[in-house]
């Protein structure tokens, strides 16, 4: 997944709807799930708008932060109804 995400950051020179479409596609195909991919991209869009980011390289760390937050929340939350976050049921 990270190689594909890195490829997006190299491919795009600006943050636009095409960038987010491709990022969402990579996340979905990486088995993150549609709901989680949409949530990640929407959170990232809010950050980009708020911080006025135009260079994709500047959002890489913010994307990492979002992913870490989701993983930490998922590992701390045993609520099965929380399907927006990646998880495995054993």
Coordinates of N, CA, C and O in Angstrom, one line a residue:
X1 N 0.8 -1.2 0.0 CA 0.0 0.0 0.0 C 0.9 1.3 0.0 O 0.6 2.2 -0.7
X2 N 1.9 1.3 0.8 CA 2.7 2.5 0.9 C 3.4 2.8 -0.4 O 3.6 4.0 -0.7
X3 N 3.9 1.8 -1.1 CA 4.5 2.1 -2.4 C 3.5 2.8 -3.4 O 3.8 3.7 -4.1
X4 N 2.3 2.3 -3.3 CA 1.2 2.9 -4.2 C 0.9 4.3 -3.8 O 0.7 5.2 -4.6
X5 N 0.8 4.6 -2.5 CA 0.6 5.9 -1.9 C 1.8 6.8 -2.3 O 1.6 8.0 -2.7
X6 N 3.0 6.3 -2.1 CA 4.1 7.1 -2.5 C 4.1 7.5 -4.0 O 4.5 8.6 -4.3
X7 N 3.6 6.6 -4.8 CA 3.5 6.9 -6.2 C 2.6 8.0 -6.5 O 2.8 8.8 -7.4
X8 N 1.5 8.1 -5.7 CA 0.5 9.2 -5.9 C 1.2 10.5 -5.6 O 1.1 11.5 -6.3
X9 N 2.0 10.6 -4.5 CA 2.7 11.8 -4.1 C 3.7 12.2 -5.2 O 3.9 13.4 -5.4
X10 N 4.3 11.3 -5.9 CA 5.3 11.6 -6.9 C 4.6 12.0 -8.2 O 5.1 12.8 -9.0
X11 N 3.4 11.4 -8.5 CA 2.7 11.6 -9.7 C 2.0 13.0 -9.8 O 2.0 13.6 -10.9
X12 N 1.5 13.5 -8.7 CA 0.8 14.7 -8.7 C 1.6 15.9 -8.2 O 2.4 15.7 -7.2
X13 N 1.5 17.0 -8.9 CA 2.3 18.2 -8.5 C 1.4 19.2 -7.7 O 1.9 20.2 -7.2
X14 N 0.1 18.9 -7.7 CA -0.9 19.7 -6.9 C -1.9 18.9 -6.3 O -2.2 17.8 -6.8
X15 N -2.5 19.4 -5.3 CA -3.6 18.7 -4.6 C -4.9 19.2 -5.2 O -5.3 20.3 -5.2
X16 N -5.6 18.2 -5.9 CA -6.9 18.5 -6.5 C -7.8 17.3 -6.4 O -7.4 16.3 -5.7
X17 N -8.9 17.4 -7.0 CA -9.9 16.3 -6.9 C -9.3 15.0 -7.5 O -9.6 13.9 -7.0
X18 N -8.5 15.1 -8.6 CA -7.9 13.9 -9.2 C -6.9 13.2 -8.2 O -6.9 12.0 -8.1
X19 N -6.2 14.0 -7.4 CA -5.3 13.5 -6.4 C -6.1 12.7 -5.4 O -5.8 11.5 -5.0
X20 N -7.2 13.2 -4.9 CA -8.0 12.6 -3.9 C -8.7 11.3 -4.4 O -8.9 10.3 -3.7
X21 N -9.2 11.4 -5.7 CA -9.8 10.3 -6.3 C -8.8 9.1 -6.4 O -9.2 7.9 -6.1
X22 N -7.6 9.4 -6.8 CA -6.6 8.3 -6.9 C -6.2 7.8 -5.5 O -6.0 6.6 -5.3
X23 N -6.1 8.7 -4.6 CA -5.7 8.2 -3.2 C -6.8 7.3 -2.6 O -6.6 6.3 -2.1
X24 N -8.1 7.7 -2.8 CA -9.2 6.9 -2.4 C -9.2 5.5 -3.0 O -9.4 4.5 -2.4
X25 N -8.9 5.5 -4.3 CA -8.9 4.3 -5.1 C -7.8 3.3 -4.5 O -8.0 2.1 -4.3
X26 N -6.6 3.9 -4.2 CA -5.5 3.1 -3.7 C -5.9 2.6 -2.3 O -5.7 1.4 -2.0
X27 N -6.5 3.4 -1.5 CA -6.9 2.9 -0.2 C -8.0 1.8 -0.3 O -7.9 0.8 0.5
X28 N -8.9 2.0 -1.2 CA -9.9 0.9 -1.3 C -9.3 -0.4 -1.8 O -9.6 -1.5 -1.3
X29 N -8.5 -0.3 -2.8 CA -7.8 -1.5 -3.3 C -6.8 -2.1 -2.4 O -6.4 -3.2 -2.5
X30 N -6.4 -1.4 -1.3 CA -5.5 -1.9 -0.3 C -6.3 -2.5 0.8 O -5.8 -2.7 1.9
X31 N -7.6 -2.7 0.6 CA -8.5 -3.3 1.6 C -8.7 -2.5 2.9 O -8.9 -3.0 4.0
X32 N -8.6 -1.2 2.7 CA -9.0 -0.3 3.8 C -10.5 -0.3 4.0 O -11.0 -0.1 5.1
X33 N -11.2 -0.4 2.9 CA -12.6 -0.4 2.9 C -13.1 1.0 2.4 O -12.5 2.0 2.5
X34 N -14.3 0.9 1.8 CA -14.9 2.1 1.2 C -15.2 3.2 2.2 O -14.8 4.4 2.0
X35 N -15.8 2.8 3.3 CA -16.2 3.8 4.3 C -14.9 4.5 4.9 O -14.9 5.7 5.1
X36 N -14.0 3.7 5.2 CA -12.7 4.2 5.8 C -12.0 5.1 4.8 O -11.5 6.1 5.2
X37 N -11.9 4.6 3.6 CA -11.2 5.4 2.5 C -11.9 6.8 2.4 O -11.2 7.8 2.2
X38 N -13.2 6.8 2.3 CA -13.9 8.1 2.2 C -13.7 9.0 3.4 O -13.4 10.2 3.3
X39 N -13.7 8.4 4.6 CA -13.4 9.2 5.8 C -12.0 9.7 5.8 O -11.8 10.9 6.2
X40 N -11.1 8.9 5.5 CA -9.7 9.4 5.4 C -9.5 10.5 4.4 O -8.9 11.6 4.7
X41 N -10.1 10.4 3.2 CA -10.0 11.4 2.2 C -10.7 12.7 2.6 O -10.2 13.8 2.4
X42 N -11.9 12.5 3.2 CA -12.6 13.7 3.7 C -11.9 14.4 4.8 O -11.8 15.7 4.8
X43 N -11.3 13.7 5.7 CA -10.5 14.3 6.8 C -9.3 15.1 6.2 O -8.9 16.2 6.6
X44 N -8.6 14.4 5.2 CA -7.5 15.0 4.6 C -7.9 16.3 3.8 O -7.2 17.3 3.8
X45 N -9.0 16.2 3.1 CA -9.5 17.4 2.4 C -9.8 18.6 3.3 O -9.4 19.7 3.0
X46 N -10.3 18.3 4.5 CA -10.6 19.3 5.5 C -9.3 20.0 5.9 O -9.1 21.2 6.1
X47 N -8.3 19.1 6.2 CA -6.9 19.6 6.6 C -6.3 20.5 5.5 O -5.8 21.5 5.7
X48 N -6.4 20.0 4.2 CA -5.9 20.7 3.1 C -6.5 22.1 3.0 O -5.8 23.1 2.8
X49 N -7.8 22.1 3.1 CA -8.6 23.4 3.0 C -8.2 24.3 4.2 O -7.9 25.5 3.9
X50 N -8.2 23.8 5.4 CA -7.9 24.6 6.6 C -6.5 25.2 6.5 O -6.3 26.4 6.8
X51 N -5.5 24.3 6.1 CA -4.1 24.8 6.1 C -3.6 25.3 4.8 O -2.5 25.6 4.7
X52 N -4.6 25.4 3.8 CA -4.3 25.9 2.5 C -3.0 25.2 1.9 O -2.1 25.9 1.4
X53 N -3.1 23.9 1.8 CA -2.0 23.1 1.3 C -2.2 22.9 -0.2 O -3.3 22.5 -0.6
X54 N -1.2 23.1 -1.0 CA -1.3 22.9 -2.4 C -0.3 21.8 -3.0 O -0.5 21.3 -4.1
X55 N 0.7 21.5 -2.2 CA 1.7 20.5 -2.6 C 1.4 19.2 -2.0 O 1.4 19.1 -0.7
X56 N 1.2 18.2 -2.8 CA 1.0 16.8 -2.2 C 2.0 16.3 -1.2 O 1.7 15.6 -0.2
X57 N 3.3 16.8 -1.4 CA 4.3 16.3 -0.4 C 4.0 16.8 1.0 O 4.4 16.2 2.0
X58 N 3.3 18.0 1.1 CA 3.0 18.6 2.4 C 1.9 17.8 3.1 O 1.7 18.1 4.3
X59 N 1.2 17.0 2.5 CA 0.1 16.3 3.2 C 0.5 14.8 3.5 O -0.2 14.2 4.2
X60 N 1.6 14.4 3.1 CA 2.1 13.0 3.4 C 2.1 12.8 4.9 O 1.5 11.8 5.4
X61 N 2.6 13.6 5.7 CA 2.7 13.5 7.2 C 1.3 13.5 7.8 O 1.0 12.8 8.8
X62 N 0.5 14.4 7.3 CA -0.9 14.5 7.8 C -1.7 13.2 7.5 O -2.5 12.8 8.3
X63 N -1.5 12.6 6.3 CA -2.1 11.3 6.0 C -1.6 10.3 7.0 O -2.4 9.5 7.5
X64 N -0.4 10.2 7.3 CA 0.2 9.3 8.2 C -0.5 9.5 9.6 O -0.9 8.5 10.2
X65 N -0.7 10.7 10.0 CA -1.3 11.0 11.3 C -2.8 10.5 11.3 O -3.2 9.9 12.3
X66 N -3.5 10.7 10.2 CA -4.9 10.2 10.1 C -4.9 8.7 10.2 O -5.7 8.1 11.0
X67 N -4.0 8.0 9.5 CA -4.0 6.5 9.5 C -3.6 6.0 10.9 O -4.2 5.1 11.4
X68 N -2.7 6.7 11.6 CA -2.3 6.2 12.9 C -3.4 6.4 13.9 O -3.7 5.6 14.7
X69 N -4.1 7.6 13.8 CA -5.3 7.8 14.7 C -6.3 6.7 14.5 O -6.9 6.2 15.5
X70 N -6.6 6.4 13.3 CA -7.6 5.3 13.0 C -7.2 4.0 13.6 O -8.0 3.3 14.2
X71 N -5.9 3.7 13.3 CA -5.4 2.4 13.9 C -5.4 2.4 15.4 O -5.8 1.3 16.0
X72 N -5.0 3.5 16.0 CA -5.0 3.5 17.5 C -6.5 3.4 18.0 O -6.7 2.7 19.0
X73 N -7.4 4.1 17.4 CA -8.8 4.1 17.9 C -9.3 2.7 17.7 O -10.0 2.2 18.5
X74 N -9.0 2.1 16.5 CA -9.5 0.7 16.3 C -9.0 -0.3 17.3 O -9.7 -1.2 17.7
X75 N -7.7 -0.1 17.7 CA -7.1 -1.1 18.6 C -7.6 -0.8 20.0 O -7.6 -1.7 20.9
X76 N -8.1 0.4 20.3 CA -8.6 0.7 21.7 C -10.1 0.6 21.8 O -10.6 0.7 22.9
X77 N -10.7 0.4 20.7 CA -12.2 0.3 20.7 C -12.7 -1.1 20.3 O -12.5 -1.5 19.2
X78 N -13.3 -1.8 21.2 CA -13.8 -3.1 20.9 C -15.2 -3.1 20.4 O -15.8 -4.2 20.4
X79 N -15.7 -2.0 20.1 CA -17.1 -1.9 19.7 C -17.3 -2.4 18.2 O -16.7 -1.8 17.3
X80 N -18.0 -3.5 18.0 CA -18.2 -4.1 16.7 C -19.0 -3.2 15.8 O -18.9 -3.3 14.6
X81 N -19.7 -2.3 16.3 CA -20.5 -1.4 15.5 C -19.7 -0.3 14.8 O -20.1 0.3 13.9
X82 N -18.4 -0.2 15.1 CA -17.5 0.8 14.6 C -16.9 0.3 13.3 O -15.8 -0.1 13.2
X83 N -17.7 0.2 12.2 CA -17.3 -0.4 11.0 C -16.5 0.5 10.1 O -16.1 0.1 9.0
X84 N -16.4 1.8 10.4 CA -15.8 2.8 9.5 C -14.2 2.6 9.6 O -13.5 3.1 8.8
X85 N -13.7 1.8 10.6 CA -12.3 1.7 10.7 C -11.9 0.3 10.3 O -12.6 -0.7 10.5
X86 N -10.7 0.1 9.8 CA -10.2 -1.2 9.4 C -10.1 -2.1 10.6 O -9.7 -1.7 11.7
X87 N -10.6 -3.3 10.5 CA -10.5 -4.3 11.6 C -10.7 -5.7 11.1 O -11.1 -5.9 10.0
X88 N -10.3 -6.6 11.9 CA -10.5 -8.0 11.6 C -11.3 -8.7 12.8 O -11.0 -8.4 13.9
X89 N -12.2 -9.5 12.4 CA -13.0 -10.2 13.4 C -12.5 -11.7 13.4 O -12.5 -12.3 12.3
X90 N -12.0 -12.2 14.5 CA -11.5 -13.5 14.5 C -12.5 -14.5 15.1 O -13.3 -14.2 15.9

